């Protein structure tokens, strides 16, 4: 039986083994998928051991996504642009790396939530790894504006400039701090890619960033109504969503990349969904 795993630190909370087991059952694929906690200084050694035991591929999560890129012998363009990989596939001594987080986010917003990105104004909160990984797929979806706001304003501006240097996002992508938001009006989509929801901290957002038709999307999942989603609801945002769909969609992209079969995602999302309120 082909073996796969998710590698992170910590890893106990991971829903990936259940998601891939549900995909395997639904598509009739015989595979085993486990969760492996690697020591903080032992990512490469842990992957090597898994490969030596016959492992065919791994998902990679916090804090190893950068190392996964460096480990691979072939890195996809989007993983290179993201500066991080969340999936590896092994073939003898060859190791391919890709990053499906951003495509998972876009697919969840556009296909599952039926909220168009093309022609819309998008606000990204946060300038860490998750934000960076989402930028290229979001830009490819055709927004008229993509503004990155971050607690450290300079980091958001640097991220936008790094994309401009790659020839991406000219005239669409810009970055700044929370103070820049008051004058920018309401956005069609506001995505929280900060880790503030993990510690239940509210963000200093002007209520005017949310309009009645705004989709407020928190990348965090399984935490119910986070402070960010509560802020959005109280400011009148029309639609609230957490990051479960993004997680399941990136898993489906990975599964298709490994197995050549794309599983249906909505039954899995419905099975794992925790009500927001
Ligand atoms: P990083 O540590 O790389 O980045 C954290 C970001 O959050 C930075 O921009 C940081 O700002 C900001 N931040 C942290 N605390 C606060 C705070 N109290 N107030 C304001 N801003 C804050 O994390 P990741 O980018 O890897 O992850 C971000 C979130 O996305 C996590 O919650 C993670 O669970 C989620 N995620 C969800 C996925 C999914 O499939 N649904 C996939 C990947 C991530 P600063 O630069 O100023 O420090």
mmCIF file of C-alpha atoms and ligand atoms in Angstrom:
data_model
loop_
_atom_site.group_PDB
_atom_site.id
_atom_site.type_symbol
_atom_site.label_atom_id
_atom_site.label_comp_id
_atom_site.label_asym_id
_atom_site.label_seq_id
_atom_site.Cartn_x
_atom_site.Cartn_y
_atom_site.Cartn_z
ATOM 1 C CA UNK A 1 0.000 0.000 0.000
ATOM 2 C CA UNK A 2 1.345 3.454 -0.919
ATOM 3 C CA UNK A 3 2.312 5.541 2.094
ATOM 4 C CA UNK A 4 1.863 9.284 2.624
ATOM 5 C CA UNK A 5 2.064 11.538 5.685
ATOM 6 C CA UNK A 6 1.811 15.072 6.990
ATOM 7 C CA UNK A 7 4.946 16.337 8.752
ATOM 8 C CA UNK A 8 4.938 19.250 11.192
ATOM 9 C CA UNK A 9 5.709 20.321 14.764
ATOM 10 C CA UNK A 10 3.356 20.051 16.570
ATOM 11 C CA UNK A 11 1.146 17.763 14.514
ATOM 12 C CA UNK A 12 -1.391 16.276 16.959
ATOM 13 C CA UNK A 13 -4.165 18.640 15.850
ATOM 14 C CA UNK A 14 -3.867 17.806 12.120
ATOM 15 C CA UNK A 15 -7.049 16.922 10.230
ATOM 16 C CA UNK A 16 -5.070 15.837 7.149
ATOM 17 C CA UNK A 17 -5.034 12.055 7.943
ATOM 18 C CA UNK A 18 -8.839 12.040 8.227
ATOM 19 C CA UNK A 19 -9.292 14.161 5.085
ATOM 20 C CA UNK A 20 -7.031 11.916 2.988
ATOM 21 C CA UNK A 21 -8.652 8.755 4.404
ATOM 22 C CA UNK A 22 -12.061 10.112 3.322
ATOM 23 C CA UNK A 23 -10.675 10.982 -0.139
ATOM 24 C CA UNK A 24 -9.097 7.505 -0.478
ATOM 25 C CA UNK A 25 -12.351 5.778 0.487
ATOM 26 C CA UNK A 26 -14.401 7.946 -1.905
ATOM 27 C CA UNK A 27 -12.068 7.386 -4.869
ATOM 28 C CA UNK A 28 -11.240 3.713 -4.168
ATOM 29 C CA UNK A 29 -7.508 4.436 -3.802
ATOM 30 C CA UNK A 30 -5.504 2.087 -1.558
ATOM 31 C CA UNK A 31 -3.204 4.268 0.516
ATOM 32 C CA UNK A 32 -2.094 4.918 4.074
ATOM 33 C CA UNK A 33 -1.753 8.502 5.398
ATOM 34 C CA UNK A 34 -0.317 9.232 8.844
ATOM 35 C CA UNK A 35 0.831 12.248 10.880
ATOM 36 C CA UNK A 36 4.518 12.535 11.817
ATOM 37 C CA UNK A 37 5.955 15.032 14.285
ATOM 38 C CA UNK A 38 9.521 15.905 13.266
ATOM 39 C CA UNK A 39 11.973 17.434 15.754
ATOM 40 C CA UNK A 40 12.430 21.158 15.082
ATOM 41 C CA UNK A 41 15.964 20.502 13.815
ATOM 42 C CA UNK A 42 15.107 17.222 12.107
ATOM 43 C CA UNK A 43 12.878 17.867 9.094
ATOM 44 C CA UNK A 44 15.220 16.471 6.408
ATOM 45 C CA UNK A 45 16.170 13.436 8.509
ATOM 46 C CA UNK A 46 12.498 12.656 9.183
ATOM 47 C CA UNK A 47 11.628 12.893 5.478
ATOM 48 C CA UNK A 48 14.636 10.729 4.571
ATOM 49 C CA UNK A 49 13.523 8.022 7.023
ATOM 50 C CA UNK A 50 9.977 8.107 5.629
ATOM 51 C CA UNK A 51 11.268 7.836 2.050
ATOM 52 C CA UNK A 52 13.594 4.966 2.957
ATOM 53 C CA UNK A 53 10.554 3.120 4.358
ATOM 54 C CA UNK A 54 8.744 3.489 1.024
ATOM 55 C CA UNK A 55 6.922 6.810 1.513
ATOM 56 C CA UNK A 56 5.573 8.268 -1.738
ATOM 57 C CA UNK A 57 4.834 11.833 -0.621
ATOM 58 C CA UNK A 58 4.244 14.175 2.299
ATOM 59 C CA UNK A 59 2.280 17.261 3.155
ATOM 60 C CA UNK A 60 4.338 19.775 5.087
ATOM 61 C CA UNK A 61 3.011 22.162 7.696
ATOM 62 C CA UNK A 62 4.273 24.682 10.272
ATOM 63 C CA UNK A 63 7.187 25.293 10.724
ATOM 64 C CA UNK A 64 8.778 23.329 7.853
ATOM 65 C CA UNK A 65 7.293 24.828 4.652
ATOM 66 C CA UNK A 66 10.443 26.818 3.827
ATOM 67 C CA UNK A 67 12.703 23.828 4.506
ATOM 68 C CA UNK A 68 10.495 21.687 2.248
ATOM 69 C CA UNK A 69 11.298 23.996 -0.669
ATOM 70 C CA UNK A 70 15.025 23.759 0.039
ATOM 71 C CA UNK A 71 14.815 19.948 0.391
ATOM 72 C CA UNK A 72 13.264 19.320 -3.035
ATOM 73 C CA UNK A 73 15.172 18.701 -6.282
ATOM 74 C CA UNK A 74 12.420 20.348 -8.383
ATOM 75 C CA UNK A 75 10.277 23.247 -7.147
ATOM 76 C CA UNK A 76 7.120 24.421 -8.940
ATOM 77 C CA UNK A 77 6.910 28.064 -9.972
ATOM 78 C CA UNK A 78 4.156 28.852 -7.460
ATOM 79 C CA UNK A 79 6.090 27.229 -4.606
ATOM 80 C CA UNK A 80 9.166 29.235 -5.618
ATOM 81 C CA UNK A 81 7.134 32.452 -5.670
ATOM 82 C CA UNK A 82 5.537 31.562 -2.322
ATOM 83 C CA UNK A 83 9.003 30.757 -0.959
ATOM 84 C CA UNK A 84 7.433 27.675 0.625
ATOM 85 C CA UNK A 85 6.067 24.234 -0.220
ATOM 86 C CA UNK A 86 3.248 22.319 1.442
ATOM 87 C CA UNK A 87 3.552 19.107 -0.569
ATOM 88 C CA UNK A 88 6.408 16.840 -1.672
ATOM 89 C CA UNK A 89 6.297 13.873 -4.061
ATOM 90 C CA UNK A 90 9.104 11.282 -4.177
ATOM 91 C CA UNK A 91 10.290 9.336 -7.204
ATOM 92 C CA UNK A 92 13.578 7.535 -6.565
ATOM 93 C CA UNK A 93 16.173 10.203 -5.783
ATOM 94 C CA UNK A 94 13.947 12.889 -7.310
ATOM 95 C CA UNK A 95 11.720 15.048 -5.071
ATOM 96 C CA UNK A 96 9.143 17.508 -6.452
ATOM 97 C CA UNK A 97 7.749 20.349 -4.328
ATOM 98 C CA UNK A 98 4.544 22.324 -4.818
ATOM 99 C CA UNK A 99 2.328 24.679 -2.820
ATOM 100 C CA UNK A 100 -1.432 24.179 -2.964
ATOM 101 C CA UNK A 101 -2.488 26.508 -0.110
ATOM 102 C CA UNK A 102 -3.240 29.471 -2.380
ATOM 103 C CA UNK A 103 -5.137 27.494 -5.022
ATOM 104 C CA UNK A 104 -7.102 25.883 -2.204
ATOM 105 C CA UNK A 105 -8.074 29.322 -0.888
ATOM 106 C CA UNK A 106 -9.116 30.609 -4.318
ATOM 107 C CA UNK A 107 -11.097 27.461 -5.101
ATOM 108 C CA UNK A 108 -12.924 27.672 -1.772
ATOM 109 C CA UNK A 109 -13.849 31.333 -2.294
ATOM 110 C CA UNK A 110 -14.800 31.139 -5.978
ATOM 111 C CA UNK A 111 -16.199 27.600 -6.361
ATOM 112 C CA UNK A 112 -17.553 26.655 -2.929
ATOM 113 C CA UNK A 113 -18.613 30.055 -1.615
ATOM 114 C CA UNK A 114 -19.466 31.361 -5.118
ATOM 115 C CA UNK A 115 -17.864 34.702 -4.381
ATOM 116 C CA UNK A 116 -16.046 36.060 -7.457
ATOM 117 C CA UNK A 117 -12.541 37.526 -7.139
ATOM 118 C CA UNK A 118 -12.268 38.804 -10.716
ATOM 119 C CA UNK A 119 -12.971 42.534 -10.833
ATOM 120 C CA UNK A 120 -13.199 42.776 -7.018
ATOM 121 C CA UNK A 121 -11.251 44.594 -4.295
ATOM 122 C CA UNK A 122 -9.464 42.193 -1.942
ATOM 123 C CA UNK A 123 -7.895 43.009 1.432
ATOM 124 C CA UNK A 124 -5.334 40.579 2.852
ATOM 125 C CA UNK A 125 -4.596 40.936 6.562
ATOM 126 C CA UNK A 126 -1.152 39.587 7.467
ATOM 127 C CA UNK A 127 2.148 39.268 5.638
ATOM 128 C CA UNK A 128 3.430 35.919 6.932
ATOM 129 C CA UNK A 129 3.782 32.587 5.157
ATOM 130 C CA UNK A 130 0.063 31.980 4.575
ATOM 131 C CA UNK A 131 -0.431 35.441 3.048
ATOM 132 C CA UNK A 132 2.627 35.079 0.844
ATOM 133 C CA UNK A 133 1.513 31.657 -0.401
ATOM 134 C CA UNK A 134 -1.926 33.006 -1.332
ATOM 135 C CA UNK A 135 -0.840 36.106 -3.254
ATOM 136 C CA UNK A 136 -0.003 34.643 -6.659
ATOM 137 C CA UNK A 137 -3.177 32.513 -6.998
ATOM 138 C CA UNK A 138 -5.241 35.493 -5.793
ATOM 139 C CA UNK A 139 -3.618 37.800 -8.349
ATOM 140 C CA UNK A 140 -4.197 35.186 -11.058
ATOM 141 C CA UNK A 141 -7.916 35.267 -10.180
ATOM 142 C CA UNK A 142 -8.043 38.878 -11.420
ATOM 143 C CA UNK A 143 -8.872 41.307 -8.584
ATOM 144 C CA UNK A 144 -8.768 45.045 -9.375
ATOM 145 C CA UNK A 145 -6.970 45.667 -6.074
ATOM 146 C CA UNK A 146 -5.129 43.472 -3.599
ATOM 147 C CA UNK A 147 -4.005 45.400 -0.525
ATOM 148 C CA UNK A 148 -1.879 43.713 2.143
ATOM 149 C CA UNK A 149 -2.279 45.221 5.619
ATOM 150 C CA UNK A 150 0.008 44.033 8.377
ATOM 151 C CA UNK A 151 0.836 44.893 11.997
ATOM 152 C CA UNK A 152 4.381 45.579 10.797
ATOM 153 C CA UNK A 153 3.542 47.876 7.874
ATOM 154 C CA UNK A 154 7.060 47.670 6.456
ATOM 155 C CA UNK A 155 6.741 43.882 6.091
ATOM 156 C CA UNK A 156 3.557 44.290 4.002
ATOM 157 C CA UNK A 157 5.206 46.883 1.769
ATOM 158 C CA UNK A 158 8.285 44.647 1.366
ATOM 159 C CA UNK A 159 6.091 41.709 0.376
ATOM 160 C CA UNK A 160 4.281 43.772 -2.273
ATOM 161 C CA UNK A 161 7.622 45.063 -3.563
ATOM 162 C CA UNK A 162 9.038 41.527 -3.727
ATOM 163 C CA UNK A 163 6.121 40.529 -5.968
ATOM 164 C CA UNK A 164 6.575 43.619 -8.140
ATOM 165 C CA UNK A 165 10.227 42.635 -8.573
ATOM 166 C CA UNK A 166 8.995 39.259 -9.902
ATOM 167 C CA UNK A 167 6.807 41.097 -12.410
ATOM 168 C CA UNK A 168 3.602 40.314 -10.471
ATOM 169 C CA UNK A 169 0.818 42.599 -9.241
ATOM 170 C CA UNK A 170 1.846 45.926 -10.810
ATOM 171 C CA UNK A 171 -0.969 48.449 -10.347
ATOM 172 C CA UNK A 172 -2.983 45.934 -8.283
ATOM 173 C CA UNK A 173 -0.858 44.878 -5.326
ATOM 174 C CA UNK A 174 0.246 47.238 -2.521
ATOM 175 C CA UNK A 175 0.984 46.967 1.182
ATOM 176 C CA UNK A 176 0.810 49.042 4.348
ATOM 177 C CA UNK A 177 -0.325 49.124 7.967
ATOM 178 C CA UNK A 178 -3.653 49.188 9.826
ATOM 179 C CA UNK A 179 -3.626 53.021 9.742
ATOM 180 C CA UNK A 180 -3.838 52.980 5.941
ATOM 181 C CA UNK A 181 -7.186 51.171 5.976
ATOM 182 C CA UNK A 182 -9.509 53.934 7.193
ATOM 183 C CA UNK A 183 -9.189 55.883 3.943
ATOM 184 C CA UNK A 184 -9.559 52.890 1.620
ATOM 185 C CA UNK A 185 -13.269 52.151 2.044
ATOM 186 C CA UNK A 186 -15.075 48.811 1.942
ATOM 187 C CA UNK A 187 -13.568 45.709 0.346
ATOM 188 C CA UNK A 188 -15.439 42.930 -1.471
ATOM 189 C CA UNK A 189 -13.333 40.261 0.245
ATOM 190 C CA UNK A 190 -11.363 40.588 3.503
ATOM 191 C CA UNK A 191 -9.064 37.642 4.253
ATOM 192 C CA UNK A 192 -7.531 37.214 7.688
ATOM 193 C CA UNK A 193 -4.136 35.536 7.188
ATOM 194 C CA UNK A 194 -2.761 36.691 10.539
ATOM 195 C CA UNK A 195 -2.338 34.203 13.360
ATOM 196 C CA UNK A 196 -4.244 36.544 15.743
ATOM 197 C CA UNK A 197 -7.288 34.225 15.689
ATOM 198 C CA UNK A 198 -5.195 31.411 17.151
ATOM 199 C CA UNK A 199 -4.832 33.501 20.323
ATOM 200 C CA UNK A 200 -8.325 35.034 20.041
ATOM 201 C CA UNK A 201 -6.981 38.569 19.591
ATOM 202 C CA UNK A 202 -9.047 41.175 17.734
ATOM 203 C CA UNK A 203 -7.410 43.242 14.985
ATOM 204 C CA UNK A 204 -7.501 47.065 14.971
ATOM 205 C CA UNK A 205 -9.681 47.265 11.845
ATOM 206 C CA UNK A 206 -11.857 50.250 10.949
ATOM 207 C CA UNK A 207 -15.454 48.944 10.567
ATOM 208 C CA UNK A 208 -15.580 50.658 7.149
ATOM 209 C CA UNK A 209 -13.493 47.885 5.522
ATOM 210 C CA UNK A 210 -16.609 45.690 5.714
ATOM 211 C CA UNK A 211 -19.634 46.371 3.483
ATOM 212 C CA UNK A 212 -22.962 44.548 3.256
ATOM 213 C CA UNK A 213 -21.696 42.356 0.393
ATOM 214 C CA UNK A 214 -18.263 41.699 1.908
ATOM 215 C CA UNK A 215 -17.028 38.142 2.341
ATOM 216 C CA UNK A 216 -14.989 38.010 5.578
ATOM 217 C CA UNK A 217 -12.724 34.945 5.392
ATOM 218 C CA UNK A 218 -10.631 33.757 8.335
ATOM 219 C CA UNK A 219 -7.924 31.265 7.302
ATOM 220 C CA UNK A 220 -8.080 29.758 10.785
ATOM 221 C CA UNK A 221 -10.595 26.899 11.077
ATOM 222 C CA UNK A 222 -12.413 25.000 13.772
ATOM 223 C CA UNK A 223 -12.459 27.923 16.212
ATOM 224 C CA UNK A 224 -16.051 29.026 15.649
ATOM 225 C CA UNK A 225 -16.722 32.757 15.522
ATOM 226 C CA UNK A 226 -13.211 34.231 15.896
ATOM 227 C CA UNK A 227 -12.721 37.850 17.039
ATOM 228 C CA UNK A 228 -12.102 38.777 13.370
ATOM 229 C CA UNK A 229 -15.349 37.139 12.203
ATOM 230 C CA UNK A 230 -17.225 38.760 15.092
ATOM 231 C CA UNK A 231 -15.792 42.172 14.100
ATOM 232 C CA UNK A 232 -16.933 41.544 10.521
ATOM 233 C CA UNK A 233 -20.414 40.406 11.574
ATOM 234 C CA UNK A 234 -20.856 43.400 13.893
ATOM 235 C CA UNK A 235 -19.760 45.759 11.094
ATOM 236 C CA UNK A 236 -22.429 44.283 8.799
ATOM 237 C CA UNK A 237 -20.368 41.984 6.543
ATOM 238 C CA UNK A 238 -22.753 39.905 4.428
ATOM 239 C CA UNK A 239 -20.850 36.612 4.511
ATOM 240 C CA UNK A 240 -18.527 34.893 6.990
ATOM 241 C CA UNK A 241 -16.300 31.860 6.361
ATOM 242 C CA UNK A 242 -13.459 30.068 8.123
ATOM 243 C CA UNK A 243 -10.483 28.298 6.515
ATOM 244 C CA UNK A 244 -11.802 24.715 6.584
ATOM 245 C CA UNK A 245 -12.677 24.820 2.883
ATOM 246 C CA UNK A 246 -9.156 26.077 2.083
ATOM 247 C CA UNK A 247 -7.660 23.171 4.044
ATOM 248 C CA UNK A 248 -9.810 20.559 2.306
ATOM 249 C CA UNK A 249 -9.311 22.092 -1.150
ATOM 250 C CA UNK A 250 -5.497 22.161 -0.819
ATOM 251 C CA UNK A 251 -5.681 18.547 0.337
ATOM 252 C CA UNK A 252 -7.735 17.640 -2.754
ATOM 253 C CA UNK A 253 -5.202 19.380 -5.020
ATOM 254 C CA UNK A 254 -2.391 17.445 -3.335
ATOM 255 C CA UNK A 255 -4.318 14.155 -3.611
ATOM 256 C CA UNK A 256 -4.885 14.732 -7.339
ATOM 257 C CA UNK A 257 -1.183 15.611 -7.812
ATOM 258 C CA UNK A 258 -0.111 12.381 -6.116
ATOM 259 C CA UNK A 259 -2.808 9.984 -7.369
ATOM 260 C CA UNK A 260 -4.132 11.452 -10.630
ATOM 261 C CA UNK A 261 -7.717 11.422 -9.279
ATOM 262 C CA UNK A 262 -9.466 14.520 -7.923
ATOM 263 C CA UNK A 263 -11.802 13.737 -5.011
ATOM 264 C CA UNK A 264 -15.093 15.535 -4.422
ATOM 265 C CA UNK A 265 -14.585 18.002 -1.592
ATOM 266 C CA UNK A 266 -18.002 19.228 -0.422
ATOM 267 C CA UNK A 267 -18.972 16.025 1.475
ATOM 268 C CA UNK A 268 -15.654 16.203 3.352
ATOM 269 C CA UNK A 269 -16.074 19.911 4.143
ATOM 270 C CA UNK A 270 -19.616 19.257 5.418
ATOM 271 C CA UNK A 271 -18.439 16.324 7.531
ATOM 272 C CA UNK A 272 -15.675 18.355 9.251
ATOM 273 C CA UNK A 273 -17.452 21.706 9.532
ATOM 274 C CA UNK A 274 -17.778 23.265 12.993
ATOM 275 C CA UNK A 275 -20.622 25.829 13.117
ATOM 276 C CA UNK A 276 -19.344 29.413 13.264
ATOM 277 C CA UNK A 277 -21.784 30.595 15.894
HETATM 278 P P1 LIG B 1 3.141 33.466 10.236
HETATM 279 O O1 LIG B 1 3.691 33.290 11.613
HETATM 280 O O2 LIG B 1 4.024 33.268 9.056
HETATM 281 O O3 LIG B 1 2.552 34.978 10.101
HETATM 282 C C1 LIG B 1 1.756 35.503 11.110
HETATM 283 C C2 LIG B 1 1.127 36.813 10.645
HETATM 284 O O4 LIG B 1 0.160 37.192 11.625
HETATM 285 C C3 LIG B 1 2.104 37.974 10.518
HETATM 286 O O5 LIG B 1 1.679 38.814 9.472
HETATM 287 C C4 LIG B 1 1.959 38.676 11.877
HETATM 288 O O6 LIG B 1 2.250 40.070 11.830
HETATM 289 C C5 LIG B 1 0.492 38.500 12.119
HETATM 290 N N1 LIG B 1 0.089 38.526 13.532
HETATM 291 C C6 LIG B 1 0.385 37.600 14.482
HETATM 292 N N2 LIG B 1 -0.194 37.947 15.649
HETATM 293 C C7 LIG B 1 -0.870 39.115 15.426
HETATM 294 C C8 LIG B 1 -1.657 39.961 16.238
HETATM 295 N N3 LIG B 1 -1.884 39.693 17.525
HETATM 296 N N4 LIG B 1 -2.205 41.067 15.688
HETATM 297 C C9 LIG B 1 -1.979 41.346 14.388
HETATM 298 N N5 LIG B 1 -1.233 40.582 13.548
HETATM 299 C C10 LIG B 1 -0.685 39.479 14.077
HETATM 300 O O7 LIG B 1 1.836 32.536 10.181
HETATM 301 P P2 LIG B 1 1.201 31.875 8.873
HETATM 302 O O8 LIG B 1 1.171 32.920 7.828
HETATM 303 O O9 LIG B 1 1.865 30.590 8.589
HETATM 304 O O10 LIG B 1 -0.297 31.507 9.363
HETATM 305 C C11 LIG B 1 -1.284 32.514 9.525
HETATM 306 C C12 LIG B 1 -2.633 31.853 9.823
HETATM 307 O O11 LIG B 1 -3.123 31.166 8.678
HETATM 308 C C13 LIG B 1 -2.571 30.840 10.958
HETATM 309 O O12 LIG B 1 -3.661 31.116 11.817
HETATM 310 C C14 LIG B 1 -2.765 29.512 10.280
HETATM 311 O O13 LIG B 1 -3.469 28.610 11.112
HETATM 312 C C15 LIG B 1 -3.612 29.887 9.065
HETATM 313 N N6 LIG B 1 -3.440 28.961 7.927
HETATM 314 C C16 LIG B 1 -4.538 28.276 7.463
HETATM 315 C C17 LIG B 1 -4.425 27.392 6.394
HETATM 316 C C18 LIG B 1 -5.631 26.648 5.900
HETATM 317 O O14 LIG B 1 -5.480 25.688 5.134
HETATM 318 N N7 LIG B 1 -6.837 27.037 6.273
HETATM 319 C C19 LIG B 1 -3.124 27.163 5.729
HETATM 320 C C20 LIG B 1 -2.038 27.954 6.258
HETATM 321 C C21 LIG B 1 -2.211 28.795 7.341
HETATM 322 P P3 LIG B 1 3.763 40.631 12.033
HETATM 323 O O15 LIG B 1 4.443 40.473 10.705
HETATM 324 O O16 LIG B 1 3.562 42.060 12.401
HETATM 325 O O17 LIG B 1 4.382 39.813 13.116
#
